[in-house]
């Protein structure tokens, strides 16, 4: 098995696919943290919302492309409501109250999802793009997984350009480095916070919508994915785009090769990686601030 | 006697009156409330006074439950008091080892590293067939106090005994916080650099606090195992830790009596609401959000604020 | 009018046969209505309520009232709620229970308090084995009974090697172990196995790749709920159907969600105690009633378990009349034809004895139907250390 090149190829692709899904989820979380200094524990619930809204859009329109396009917008809309009603009020209260509010939101959003979409697992029944397989060498591989990988890279590229080539990106970088100085220099920090929060929510929604055809959509599915996402954020280093990318690759590979090579330790491999990274690099692999 | 000690006495009175008015189900709830009060108070020592917010505290609680059941069960066969002692000290020892590593990081990283250790513990018991795996362990014995005329198999006596344990733990924690060790712990939270400059071994103090809180959590676990006489790995899961953290916040961080109040409110709310509506999670989550939005230090902070406002 | 006449006749017959005494029986339903198992809880409760409606006529002068509570999928909370129902609400019988951990937590209490419990899901073998109780009757299934029948059947189809895959928890292990025993006894060989974590990312790609590389002739699995949907879809994506046909415990393509799996479920062969396409008047009555009552939804095996639990309780009440002490003993003596076929309770273990159906999922015109390939009648568990 270990000498078989197709094993390494296929499992590397599997690992990359999982990594890109984790990246879409963690990048929003990590930038929100870097900028606003709090962890949005309801981020996983937004992922679930993206999947469920995406399901409804796909069923209504007959095309998952509409789901990919509109679910992120809808989830960003939910994010805007949450920001204005809850998060903004707690801006000056410090990080712990904000974390707790998002912890309470997990329960509220989960029940809202159950109320609106019911308790049964859902999945699109219509046509899904890239539903065939592609032969890589001799091995057939799901085209949809390659699509997820492509989406992950595209988002990484887009965010890289956004951060490094636009005014908003410059403001975000300034805000992550030192919010007070940035504000003193005339950056509208509150507006930047708001936009970044919306962007993070939209990316969580996109992750949900993109995952939905390959997995399924279910009320409460966000709770299971939350912990791996948090682990990625911490391993990668808080607040950094490349950190989230590298952290996703590390955790994706840990989960994939951990399960393939050491099945008995599949459950704990991720936590062991987390603890190891924190011990040797207490601020993660590529933190935004030293 | 401070205001908060008075509140603790009032809370005890409420529990005792409740006990006198209760039947079986009331006794079950009271015992659960008292167990979680012990657990929440021990987390308050760590998070409220020591500034170490842990998302792995329930893992130590569950470890205590498993240690008690293992030591007191057919596998080892110790007597119940020895098993309780072993569970408490054993959990404290594990907490010391984990703490020695975890206290090297702070803030959100501390939350995450405790989450990581806790989930490893959860996975360990989930996978461990000898200890029942995910189906759990059953047939756990209670402490036998029939020699002194107390029948702990009676739900009323058992609930009373757990309340007594909670009182003892409250007094113990209050005493510890009043010792020089407690003063250092609070100082570490307020100004770690200053104490470091004074030549204190910050890590050692924080690890010791982690171990002590862990031992108390293990003690709570050994009582919980005797209460339900059945244990399963979900006791160690991070969501249980999250619930205990809610109790602490709901009652008031760093107030000692507050987390006990939080335990009463949360356990009651959860069981009563879930009988009324299947959407009890949303109501509980909404309640937590409202308490946080009030910008007070939990229910205790709110009460103190109201009293101050009325006085002046 | 017709119904009333029948009722009156039933009542008259009852009055003639029994001491003229009737009673109100209080049933306590304990199911998860929140959390990850909330979907199953809803199916079972729906089935139970439909069963009470369909068979309530057999109660005679007796009446049934229902209290329900949420187990919160938490063993400790479930125990407290069960105690409340028995000690405060004074229920005569408990029913429900989805998770085996919850059943484990309740077992000593219902045994000690001599409260009858009719289990309508939790499949742990031990519950009607070493940990059995005269007060616990199971109308759903035992884990090992589901997959045990697949071993000899698959071997007979010429399959010599199989790869096993199930979530890493007790139910998954029990189902796979039972299959392994009978498959190996029939001359088959297990060439590999994998147990993905129960909770996690639900990304089964790495495992499916491993199974394909093993060169096995068949992939035998157990997954349920959202994990089953994800698994079946991902299996299809990997184009594994050609070289590695998929077999499973029937929960893999449950009536509760097989329509979501759609084309991906095509060709999957599985074994279960219930298939929605069973052609009997009892099943037609159940499915028609279920569709009418619950927004045109298909009744799943979970709903059937709730439906049959209600039927069982009603029959025991009818047999005992107003004599509640007698009622406890009657539960295990009941037998009837339900939607799933003939069903009786094993006096040695109080587990259900029922048919197992081996069926193939067939996708056509946008719909999945189940074609029964074999019926194994009267599947009964060994005593497994149970002493009643």
Short mmCIF file of C-alpha atoms in Angstrom, two decimals, chain B:
data_model
loop_
_atom_site.label_atom_id
_atom_site.label_comp_id
_atom_site.label_asym_id
_atom_site.label_seq_id
_atom_site.Cartn_x
_atom_site.Cartn_y
_atom_site.Cartn_z
CA UNK B 1 -19.51 38.36 56.82
CA UNK B 2 -19.51 39.72 53.32
CA UNK B 3 -22.55 40.15 51.13
CA UNK B 4 -21.57 37.19 48.96
CA UNK B 5 -21.23 34.87 51.95
CA UNK B 6 -24.70 36.00 52.98
CA UNK B 7 -25.93 35.11 49.52
CA UNK B 8 -24.34 31.68 49.87
CA UNK B 9 -26.19 31.14 53.14
CA UNK B 10 -29.42 32.26 51.48
CA UNK B 11 -28.81 29.87 48.58
CA UNK B 12 -28.22 27.04 51.02
CA UNK B 13 -31.48 27.91 52.80
CA UNK B 14 -33.34 27.85 49.48
CA UNK B 15 -31.91 24.44 48.64
CA UNK B 16 -32.83 23.06 52.06
CA UNK B 17 -36.39 24.38 51.86
CA UNK B 18 -36.64 22.96 48.37
CA UNK B 19 -35.39 19.64 49.74
CA UNK B 20 -38.01 19.61 52.47
CA UNK B 21 -40.75 20.19 49.90
CA UNK B 22 -39.44 17.64 47.39
CA UNK B 23 -40.32 14.19 46.27
CA UNK B 24 -38.22 11.81 44.20
CA UNK B 25 -37.81 13.97 41.12
CA UNK B 26 -36.96 16.99 43.22
CA UNK B 27 -34.24 15.00 44.98
CA UNK B 28 -32.79 13.96 41.62
CA UNK B 29 -32.63 17.58 40.51
CA UNK B 30 -31.17 18.75 43.82
CA UNK B 31 -28.38 16.20 43.67
CA UNK B 32 -27.59 17.21 40.09
CA UNK B 33 -27.65 20.89 41.03
CA UNK B 34 -25.26 20.31 43.91
CA UNK B 35 -22.83 18.27 41.77
CA UNK B 36 -22.72 20.98 39.12
CA UNK B 37 -22.41 23.67 41.78
CA UNK B 38 -19.19 21.99 42.98
CA UNK B 39 -17.92 21.72 39.42
CA UNK B 40 -18.82 25.29 38.53
CA UNK B 41 -17.21 26.68 41.70
CA UNK B 42 -13.99 24.84 40.91
CA UNK B 43 -14.01 26.30 37.39
CA UNK B 44 -14.61 29.73 38.91
CA UNK B 45 -11.42 29.39 40.94
CA UNK B 46 -9.60 28.74 37.70
CA UNK B 47 -11.37 31.13 35.31
CA UNK B 48 -12.80 33.81 37.56
CA UNK B 49 -9.90 34.24 39.98
CA UNK B 50 -7.00 32.75 38.04
CA UNK B 51 -7.99 34.07 34.60
CA UNK B 52 -7.61 30.62 33.04
CA UNK B 53 -10.77 29.96 31.01
CA UNK B 54 -10.76 26.22 30.38
CA UNK B 55 -12.89 24.33 27.88
CA UNK B 56 -11.59 21.03 29.21
CA UNK B 57 -12.89 21.18 32.76
CA UNK B 58 -15.65 18.63 32.16
CA UNK B 59 -13.00 16.18 30.97
CA UNK B 60 -11.49 16.27 34.48
CA UNK B 61 -14.98 15.87 35.94
CA UNK B 62 -15.57 12.83 33.72
CA UNK B 63 -12.13 11.46 34.55
CA UNK B 64 -13.04 11.60 38.24
CA UNK B 65 -16.27 9.72 37.52
CA UNK B 66 -14.42 7.03 35.58
CA UNK B 67 -11.64 6.76 38.17
CA UNK B 68 -14.18 6.28 40.95
CA UNK B 69 -16.06 3.64 38.99
CA UNK B 70 -12.89 1.84 38.02
CA UNK B 71 -11.26 1.94 41.45
CA UNK B 72 -14.49 1.08 43.28
CA UNK B 73 -15.71 -1.46 40.75
CA UNK B 74 -14.84 -5.12 40.25
CA UNK B 75 -11.70 -4.23 38.27
CA UNK B 76 -9.82 -2.85 41.27
CA UNK B 77 -12.20 -3.37 44.14
CA UNK B 78 -11.35 -0.57 46.56
CA UNK B 79 -13.91 0.53 49.13
CA UNK B 80 -16.03 3.51 48.17
CA UNK B 81 -14.28 6.09 50.41
CA UNK B 82 -10.87 5.03 49.10
CA UNK B 83 -12.18 5.12 45.54
CA UNK B 84 -13.43 8.67 46.09
CA UNK B 85 -10.09 9.69 47.50
CA UNK B 86 -8.31 7.97 44.62
CA UNK B 87 -10.56 9.68 42.07
CA UNK B 88 -9.92 13.09 43.61
CA UNK B 89 -6.16 12.70 43.93
CA UNK B 90 -5.79 10.86 40.62
CA UNK B 91 -7.67 13.58 38.74
CA UNK B 92 -5.56 16.17 40.53
CA UNK B 93 -2.40 14.40 39.40
CA UNK B 94 -3.55 14.24 35.78
CA UNK B 95 -4.58 17.90 36.00
CA UNK B 96 -1.12 18.77 37.32
CA UNK B 97 0.52 17.07 34.34
CA UNK B 98 -1.86 18.71 31.85
CA UNK B 99 -1.64 22.02 33.64
CA UNK B 100 2.17 22.02 33.65
CA UNK B 101 1.97 21.97 29.85
CA UNK B 102 -1.13 24.08 29.29
CA UNK B 103 -0.22 27.06 31.49
CA UNK B 104 2.62 27.92 29.14
CA UNK B 105 0.06 29.51 26.81
CA UNK B 106 -2.53 32.15 27.61
CA UNK B 107 -5.89 33.55 26.58
CA UNK B 108 -7.55 31.99 23.57
CA UNK B 109 -4.62 29.59 23.24
CA UNK B 110 -5.25 28.33 26.75
CA UNK B 111 -8.91 27.75 25.87
CA UNK B 112 -7.86 25.78 22.81
CA UNK B 113 -5.15 23.68 24.45
CA UNK B 114 -7.53 22.67 27.25
CA UNK B 115 -10.13 21.85 24.60
CA UNK B 116 -7.54 19.68 22.86
CA UNK B 117 -6.57 17.79 26.00
CA UNK B 118 -10.20 17.40 27.00
CA UNK B 119 -11.23 15.97 23.64
CA UNK B 120 -8.33 13.52 23.78
CA UNK B 121 -9.70 12.30 27.09
CA UNK B 122 -13.17 12.06 25.60
CA UNK B 123 -11.87 10.00 22.68
CA UNK B 124 -9.91 7.77 25.08
CA UNK B 125 -12.98 6.74 27.07
CA UNK B 126 -15.16 6.62 23.96
CA UNK B 127 -12.79 4.02 22.45
CA UNK B 128 -11.94 2.11 25.62
CA UNK B 129 -13.91 -1.15 25.45
CA UNK B 130 -12.82 -2.31 28.92
CA UNK B 131 -14.50 0.78 30.38
CA UNK B 132 -17.67 0.33 28.34
CA UNK B 133 -16.75 2.52 25.37
CA UNK B 134 -19.54 4.78 24.19
CA UNK B 135 -22.16 2.60 25.90
CA UNK B 136 -20.78 3.63 29.26
CA UNK B 137 -20.29 1.88 32.60
CA UNK B 138 -23.13 0.77 34.82
CA UNK B 139 -23.76 -0.82 38.19
CA UNK B 140 -21.75 1.81 40.10
CA UNK B 141 -22.06 1.55 43.87
CA UNK B 142 -22.76 4.38 46.28
CA UNK B 143 -20.90 5.10 49.46
CA UNK B 144 -22.28 2.93 52.26
CA UNK B 145 -22.96 4.97 55.39
CA UNK B 146 -25.40 2.50 56.93
CA UNK B 147 -22.89 2.05 59.76
CA UNK B 148 -23.73 5.56 60.98
CA UNK B 149 -27.42 5.16 60.23
CA UNK B 150 -27.54 6.99 56.88
CA UNK B 151 -29.02 5.23 53.89
CA UNK B 152 -27.54 6.83 50.79
CA UNK B 153 -29.64 4.67 48.48
CA UNK B 154 -32.51 6.86 49.61
CA UNK B 155 -32.70 9.76 47.10
CA UNK B 156 -33.52 12.31 49.81
CA UNK B 157 -30.53 11.40 51.99
CA UNK B 158 -28.27 11.28 48.96
CA UNK B 159 -29.33 14.74 47.79
CA UNK B 160 -28.74 16.10 51.28
CA UNK B 161 -25.29 14.52 51.40
CA UNK B 162 -24.32 16.09 48.06
CA UNK B 163 -25.54 19.49 49.23
CA UNK B 164 -23.35 19.04 52.30
CA UNK B 165 -20.40 18.26 50.03
CA UNK B 166 -21.08 21.45 48.07
CA UNK B 167 -21.06 23.46 51.30
CA UNK B 168 -17.74 21.91 52.30
CA UNK B 169 -16.27 22.68 48.87
CA UNK B 170 -17.53 26.26 49.09
CA UNK B 171 -15.84 26.74 52.46
CA UNK B 172 -12.65 25.08 51.22
CA UNK B 173 -12.46 27.27 48.11
CA UNK B 174 -13.25 30.42 50.11
CA UNK B 175 -10.47 29.50 52.54
CA UNK B 176 -7.97 28.79 49.74
CA UNK B 177 -8.75 32.16 48.15
CA UNK B 178 -8.04 33.85 51.48
CA UNK B 179 -4.62 32.22 51.85
CA UNK B 180 -1.43 33.74 50.39
CA UNK B 181 -1.76 31.21 47.56
CA UNK B 182 -5.16 32.66 46.71
CA UNK B 183 -3.74 36.17 46.79
CA UNK B 184 -0.98 35.18 44.35
CA UNK B 185 -3.57 33.51 42.09
CA UNK B 186 -5.64 36.68 41.91
CA UNK B 187 -2.51 38.75 41.43
CA UNK B 188 -1.39 36.54 38.57
CA UNK B 189 -4.64 37.27 36.81
CA UNK B 190 -4.50 41.00 37.43
CA UNK B 191 -0.84 41.60 36.74
CA UNK B 192 1.29 38.60 35.83
CA UNK B 193 4.35 40.62 34.79
CA UNK B 194 4.60 42.37 38.11
CA UNK B 195 4.58 39.08 40.00
CA UNK B 196 7.06 37.64 37.55
CA UNK B 197 9.31 40.63 38.22
CA UNK B 198 9.00 39.88 41.93
CA UNK B 199 10.61 36.53 41.21
CA UNK B 200 7.51 34.35 41.47
CA UNK B 201 7.40 31.19 39.45
CA UNK B 202 4.26 32.07 37.55
CA UNK B 203 3.92 28.79 35.71
CA UNK B 204 4.23 26.76 38.88
CA UNK B 205 1.51 28.73 40.63
CA UNK B 206 -0.84 28.50 37.70
CA UNK B 207 -0.21 24.77 37.29
CA UNK B 208 -0.88 24.27 41.00
CA UNK B 209 -4.17 26.11 40.69
CA UNK B 210 -5.07 24.00 37.66
CA UNK B 211 -4.29 20.82 39.60
CA UNK B 212 -6.29 21.94 42.62
CA UNK B 213 -9.34 22.90 40.55
CA UNK B 214 -8.94 19.61 38.68
CA UNK B 215 -8.94 17.63 41.92
CA UNK B 216 -12.18 19.34 42.99
CA UNK B 217 -13.67 18.57 39.56
CA UNK B 218 -12.60 14.93 40.00
CA UNK B 219 -14.29 14.91 43.41
CA UNK B 220 -17.49 16.21 41.77
CA UNK B 221 -17.16 13.47 39.17
CA UNK B 222 -16.89 10.77 41.83
CA UNK B 223 -20.16 12.06 43.33
CA UNK B 224 -21.86 12.29 39.94
CA UNK B 225 -20.99 8.64 39.21
CA UNK B 226 -22.63 7.64 42.50
CA UNK B 227 -25.67 9.77 41.75
CA UNK B 228 -26.63 8.34 38.35
CA UNK B 229 -24.83 5.02 38.98
CA UNK B 230 -24.08 5.06 35.28
CA UNK B 231 -21.44 7.01 33.41
CA UNK B 232 -20.72 7.57 29.73
CA UNK B 233 -18.04 9.48 27.80
CA UNK B 234 -20.31 12.46 27.07
CA UNK B 235 -19.44 13.65 30.59
CA UNK B 236 -16.01 14.58 29.21
CA UNK B 237 -17.16 16.27 26.00
CA UNK B 238 -16.36 19.93 25.37
CA UNK B 239 -20.05 20.78 25.19
CA UNK B 240 -20.35 19.74 28.85
CA UNK B 241 -17.41 22.04 29.61
CA UNK B 242 -19.25 24.78 27.73
CA UNK B 243 -22.33 24.26 29.88
CA UNK B 244 -20.32 24.53 33.08
CA UNK B 245 -18.73 27.70 31.74
CA UNK B 246 -22.24 29.07 31.10
CA UNK B 247 -23.13 28.33 34.74
CA UNK B 248 -20.10 30.31 35.88
CA UNK B 249 -20.85 33.27 33.59
CA UNK B 250 -24.57 33.18 34.29
CA UNK B 251 -23.98 33.36 38.01
CA UNK B 252 -21.06 35.76 37.96
CA UNK B 253 -17.40 35.21 37.19
CA UNK B 254 -15.09 35.38 40.19
CA UNK B 255 -17.82 35.46 42.83
CA UNK B 256 -17.72 31.81 43.99
CA UNK B 257 -21.36 31.80 45.05
CA UNK B 258 -22.44 33.00 41.60
CA UNK B 259 -21.48 29.80 39.76
CA UNK B 260 -23.48 27.80 42.32
CA UNK B 261 -26.48 30.02 41.57
CA UNK B 262 -25.76 29.51 37.86
CA UNK B 263 -25.82 25.74 38.37
CA UNK B 264 -29.24 25.94 40.03
CA UNK B 265 -30.66 28.14 37.30
CA UNK B 266 -29.21 26.22 34.38
CA UNK B 267 -30.10 22.71 35.59
CA UNK B 268 -33.66 23.78 36.42
CA UNK B 269 -34.07 25.72 33.21
CA UNK B 270 -32.82 22.87 31.10
CA UNK B 271 -34.98 20.14 32.61
CA UNK B 272 -38.13 22.19 33.03
CA UNK B 273 -37.90 23.80 29.61
CA UNK B 274 -37.15 20.56 27.79
CA UNK B 275 -40.35 19.11 29.21
CA UNK B 276 -42.30 22.07 27.87
CA UNK B 277 -40.72 22.72 24.49
CA UNK B 278 -38.46 20.85 22.10
CA UNK B 279 -36.79 24.19 21.37
CA UNK B 280 -35.39 24.64 24.87
CA UNK B 281 -31.91 25.15 23.45
CA UNK B 282 -32.98 28.39 21.77
CA UNK B 283 -34.56 29.67 24.98
CA UNK B 284 -31.43 28.85 26.99
CA UNK B 285 -29.16 30.39 24.39
CA UNK B 286 -31.33 33.48 24.28
CA UNK B 287 -31.24 33.74 28.07
CA UNK B 288 -27.44 33.55 28.06
CA UNK B 289 -27.27 36.28 25.42
CA UNK B 290 -29.58 38.53 27.43
CA UNK B 291 -27.51 38.09 30.59
CA UNK B 292 -24.33 38.94 28.70
CA UNK B 293 -25.98 41.92 26.98
CA UNK B 294 -26.98 43.29 30.38
CA UNK B 295 -23.25 44.04 30.78
CA UNK B 296 -23.34 42.95 34.42
CA UNK B 297 -21.27 40.24 36.04
CA UNK B 298 -23.99 37.60 35.78
CA UNK B 299 -26.90 37.28 38.18
CA UNK B 300 -24.75 38.16 41.18
CA UNK B 301 -23.46 41.29 39.48
CA UNK B 302 -27.03 42.21 38.57
CA UNK B 303 -28.22 41.73 42.16
CA UNK B 304 -25.38 43.78 43.60
CA UNK B 305 -26.05 46.49 41.08
CA UNK B 306 -29.73 46.60 41.97
CA UNK B 307 -28.96 46.74 45.69
CA UNK B 308 -26.49 49.59 45.19
CA UNK B 309 -29.00 51.44 43.07
CA UNK B 310 -31.68 51.15 45.72
CA UNK B 311 -29.34 52.31 48.44
CA UNK B 312 -27.99 55.24 46.64
#
